[in-house]
Short mmCIF file of C-alpha atoms in Angstrom, two decimals:
data_model
loop_
_atom_site.label_atom_id
_atom_site.label_comp_id
_atom_site.label_asym_id
_atom_site.label_seq_id
_atom_site.Cartn_x
_atom_site.Cartn_y
_atom_site.Cartn_z
CA MET A 1 0.00 0.00 0.00
CA GLN A 2 1.36 3.43 -0.95
CA LEU A 3 0.72 5.00 2.47
CA ARG A 4 2.85 2.29 4.08
CA GLU A 5 5.83 3.15 1.89
CA VAL A 6 8.02 6.25 2.20
CA THR A 7 6.39 8.44 -0.44
CA LEU A 8 5.80 12.19 -0.46
CA LEU A 9 2.13 11.68 0.38
CA ALA A 10 2.98 9.31 3.24
CA ILE A 11 5.62 11.71 4.61
CA VAL A 12 3.19 14.65 4.68
CA LEU A 13 0.40 12.52 6.19
CA ARG A 14 2.58 11.01 8.91
CA ILE A 15 4.22 14.28 9.96
CA LEU A 16 0.86 16.09 9.99
CA ALA A 17 -0.68 13.29 12.05
CA ALA A 18 2.26 13.40 14.49
CA VAL A 19 1.86 17.16 14.98
CA ILE A 20 -1.91 16.78 15.57
CA CYS A 21 -1.59 13.80 17.94
CA GLY A 22 1.25 15.37 19.89
CA GLY A 23 -0.65 18.65 20.09
CA ILE A 24 -3.84 17.05 21.37
CA ILE A 25 -1.98 15.15 24.09
CA GLY A 26 0.17 18.15 24.99
CA LEU A 27 -2.83 20.49 25.17
CA GLU A 28 -4.11 18.69 28.26
CA ARG A 29 -0.72 19.18 29.98
CA GLU A 30 -0.58 22.82 28.82
CA LEU A 31 -3.96 23.60 30.37
CA LYS A 32 -2.68 22.20 33.69
CA ASN A 33 0.47 24.36 33.45
CA ARG A 34 2.82 21.36 33.50
CA PRO A 35 6.55 21.68 32.65
CA ALA A 36 6.06 19.98 29.27
CA GLY A 37 3.10 21.30 27.32
CA LEU A 38 1.70 21.73 23.84
CA ARG A 39 4.86 22.48 21.87
CA THR A 40 6.99 19.96 23.79
CA TYR A 41 4.63 17.09 23.03
CA MET A 42 4.33 18.19 19.41
CA LEU A 43 8.10 18.21 18.99
CA VAL A 44 8.56 14.85 20.71
CA CYS A 45 5.90 13.17 18.57
CA LEU A 46 7.12 14.88 15.39
CA GLY A 47 10.78 14.11 16.10
CA SER A 48 10.02 10.45 16.75
CA CYS A 49 8.01 10.29 13.54
CA LEU A 50 10.83 11.87 11.54
CA ILE A 51 13.43 9.48 12.98
CA MET A 52 11.28 6.49 12.12
CA LEU A 53 10.65 7.83 8.61
CA THR A 54 14.39 8.29 8.15
CA ASN A 55 15.02 4.78 9.43
CA GLN A 56 12.45 3.30 7.03
CA TYR A 57 13.81 5.39 4.15
CA ILE A 58 17.37 4.17 4.72
CA TYR A 59 16.20 0.56 4.83
CA GLN A 60 13.98 1.04 1.77
CA VAL A 61 16.76 2.64 -0.29
CA THR A 62 19.72 0.51 0.77
CA ALA A 63 17.78 -2.72 1.45
CA SER A 64 20.17 -3.40 4.30
CA GLY A 65 20.63 -2.66 7.99
CA ASP A 66 18.28 -2.89 10.94
CA PRO A 67 15.00 -1.05 10.21
CA MET A 68 14.27 -0.64 13.93
CA ARG A 69 17.65 0.59 15.21
CA LEU A 70 16.90 4.32 15.26
CA GLY A 71 13.47 3.71 16.76
CA ALA A 72 15.03 1.74 19.60
CA GLN A 73 17.31 4.69 20.37
CA VAL A 74 14.29 6.96 20.67
CA VAL A 75 12.57 4.64 23.15
CA SER A 76 15.60 4.65 25.45
CA GLY A 77 16.78 8.19 24.74
CA ILE A 78 13.50 9.99 25.45
CA GLY A 79 14.10 9.22 29.14
CA PHE A 80 16.43 12.20 29.59
CA LEU A 81 13.66 14.61 28.54
CA GLY A 82 11.12 12.94 30.80
CA ALA A 83 13.54 13.03 33.72
CA GLY A 84 13.80 16.79 33.31
CA THR A 85 10.08 17.17 34.07
CA ILE A 86 10.27 15.22 37.35
CA ILE A 87 10.92 17.37 40.41
CA VAL A 88 10.97 16.86 44.16
CA THR A 89 9.32 19.73 46.02
CA ARG A 90 10.49 21.22 49.32
CA HIS A 91 7.96 18.96 51.04
CA ASN A 92 9.45 15.83 49.43
CA GLN A 93 6.59 15.49 46.97
CA ILE A 94 7.43 13.97 43.61
CA LYS A 95 5.79 15.77 40.69
CA GLY A 96 6.05 15.30 36.96
CA LEU A 97 5.83 11.51 36.69
CA THR A 98 2.64 11.64 34.63
CA THR A 99 4.12 14.26 32.32
CA ALA A 100 7.27 12.15 31.85
CA ALA A 101 5.18 9.05 31.10
CA GLY A 102 3.10 11.08 28.67
CA LEU A 103 6.21 12.23 26.81
CA TRP A 104 7.45 8.66 26.55
CA SER A 105 4.05 7.48 25.28
CA SER A 106 3.88 10.39 22.83
CA ALA A 107 7.24 9.30 21.42
CA GLY A 108 5.74 5.85 20.90
CA VAL A 109 2.84 7.36 18.96
CA GLY A 110 5.34 9.25 16.82
CA LEU A 111 7.29 6.07 16.09
CA ALA A 112 4.11 4.23 15.10
CA LEU A 113 3.12 7.06 12.77
CA GLY A 114 6.64 7.26 11.36
CA VAL A 115 6.60 3.64 10.29
CA GLY A 116 3.06 3.91 8.91
CA PHE A 117 1.28 1.99 11.65
CA TYR A 118 -1.63 4.44 11.60
CA GLU A 119 -4.19 2.23 13.31
CA ALA A 120 -2.11 1.65 16.44
CA ALA A 121 -1.05 5.30 16.61
CA LEU A 122 -4.66 6.50 16.47
CA VAL A 123 -5.91 4.06 19.11
CA ALA A 124 -2.90 4.76 21.37
CA GLY A 125 -3.28 8.53 20.95
CA VAL A 126 -6.93 8.39 22.00
CA ALA A 127 -6.06 6.11 24.92
CA ILE A 128 -3.29 8.42 26.15
CA PHE A 129 -5.55 11.47 25.96
CA THR A 130 -8.31 9.60 27.82
CA ILE A 131 -5.91 8.56 30.58
CA LEU A 132 -4.61 12.10 31.02
CA THR A 133 -8.08 13.67 31.13
CA LEU A 134 -11.02 11.48 32.08
CA LEU A 135 -9.16 9.06 34.35
CA GLN A 136 -7.66 11.92 36.37
CA TYR A 137 -11.01 12.51 38.08
CA TRP A 138 -11.25 8.84 39.05
CA ASP A 139 -7.66 8.91 40.30
CA ASN A 140 -8.33 12.02 42.40
CA HIS A 141 -11.47 10.43 43.84
CA ILE A 142 -9.57 7.30 44.91
CA ASN A 143 -6.71 9.31 46.44
CA SER A 144 -9.15 11.47 48.41
CA LYS A 145 -10.63 8.41 50.14
CA THR A 146 -7.53 6.47 51.22
CA LYS A 147 -6.69 5.56 54.82
CA ALA A 148 -3.32 7.35 54.79
CA VAL A 149 -2.94 11.13 54.42
CA GLU A 150 0.41 12.85 53.90
CA ILE A 151 0.42 16.29 55.56
CA TYR A 152 2.62 19.31 56.16
CA ILE A 153 1.81 21.02 59.43
CA VAL A 154 3.03 24.08 61.30
CA LEU A 155 2.65 23.83 65.07
CA ASP A 156 3.03 26.64 67.59
CA GLU A 157 6.33 26.32 69.41
CA ASP A 158 4.71 26.53 72.85
CA VAL A 159 2.64 23.39 72.12
CA PRO A 160 4.55 20.17 72.97
CA LEU A 161 4.67 17.67 70.13
CA GLY A 162 3.54 14.98 72.58
CA ASP A 163 0.33 16.91 73.30
CA PHE A 164 -0.38 17.23 69.60
CA ILE A 165 0.16 13.48 69.05
CA HIS A 166 -2.18 12.78 71.97
CA GLU A 167 -4.89 14.94 70.36
CA ILE A 168 -4.42 13.12 67.07
CA ARG A 169 -4.97 9.79 68.81
CA GLN A 170 -8.08 11.18 70.48
CA LEU A 171 -9.50 11.63 66.98
CA GLY A 172 -8.97 7.91 66.35
CA LEU A 173 -5.98 8.51 64.09
CA LYS A 174 -2.40 7.30 64.08
CA ILE A 175 0.54 9.51 63.20
CA ASN A 176 3.93 8.32 62.00
CA ASN A 177 6.82 9.16 59.66
CA ILE A 178 7.27 12.52 61.40
CA GLN A 179 10.03 14.56 59.76
CA ILE A 180 11.07 18.02 60.93
CA ASP A 181 11.12 20.39 57.95
CA GLY A 182 14.64 21.79 57.89
CA ASN A 183 14.16 23.42 54.49
CA GLY A 184 11.04 25.37 55.30
CA SER A 185 10.74 28.80 56.87
CA PRO A 186 7.77 28.75 59.26
CA GLU A 187 7.00 31.90 61.18
CA GLU A 188 8.99 32.64 64.29
CA GLY A 189 7.65 30.70 67.23
CA ALA A 190 6.35 27.83 65.10
CA ARG A 191 7.66 24.45 63.89
CA GLY A 192 7.00 22.84 60.54
CA PHE A 193 7.09 19.10 59.95
CA LEU A 194 5.88 16.37 57.64
CA ALA A 195 3.86 13.42 58.85
CA THR A 196 1.53 10.62 57.79
CA LEU A 197 -1.92 10.36 59.34
CA ARG A 198 -3.67 7.00 59.23
CA SER A 199 -7.34 6.32 59.74
CA PRO A 200 -8.66 2.88 60.70
CA LYS A 201 -10.94 3.00 57.65
CA ARG A 202 -11.28 4.87 54.38
CA CYS A 203 -12.25 8.47 55.04
CA ASP A 204 -12.87 11.81 53.38
CA HIS A 205 -9.55 13.65 53.52
CA ASP A 206 -11.18 17.08 53.59
CA VAL A 207 -13.15 16.20 56.73
CA LEU A 208 -10.06 14.68 58.37
CA ILE A 209 -7.97 17.78 57.62
CA GLU A 210 -10.62 20.10 59.03
CA ASN A 211 -10.78 18.07 62.26
CA VAL A 212 -6.99 18.21 62.69
CA LYS A 213 -6.96 21.96 62.04
CA LYS A 214 -9.17 22.42 65.10
CA ILE A 215 -6.46 21.01 67.40
CA LYS A 216 -4.95 23.68 69.66
CA GLY A 217 -1.63 25.00 68.37
CA VAL A 218 -2.10 24.10 64.71
CA SER A 219 -1.43 27.29 62.77
CA TYR A 220 -1.17 25.78 59.29
CA LEU A 221 -1.98 22.43 57.68
CA GLU A 222 -2.05 21.16 54.11
CA GLU A 223 -2.38 17.78 52.46
CA LEU A 224 0.53 16.77 50.28
#
């Protein structure tokens, strides 16, 4: 089939499809103000497509060599770009994993388009977009109902930590993994620390946070 071969029509179609697919996937990240957005995803998908086209062209013209060698380098090499989007915040939160995975998947779509595997690229592109958009709400719902809650809390300095832990237990919760925040800058007369709160059963995190905020000496609290 002509569209499976490296012809002018196939080149235009594949590159255009790569730009569109990469743009659609990247748009979702752009709207969420992530490190890699619309143009980054477009370039990754387009670049992967071009590399695969070049690989297929070399094999088609010379009739020798490994037709998948350049594509394999993309799969392993895209990791450096994804790693650049992963950051660890001052509260030891890891952010950017979804963006990095999206970049890697977008490269796969580009490779599929570059070699003319249109069907797989289309289905994968739709699946990636669905995961990044629709499934996020389900993911957020699950995370908001778990038994464990990671928190950052600022406690007045005149309130003993032991008293605070006692109040937490009075609420039927357990507290562990307490880490004093040496990188933060809480107000004078206050202490900041990280901790994990555990409920005996699944609970609404918003309700749990509000109950903990009512404890004497808590000046600031946020879920991580």
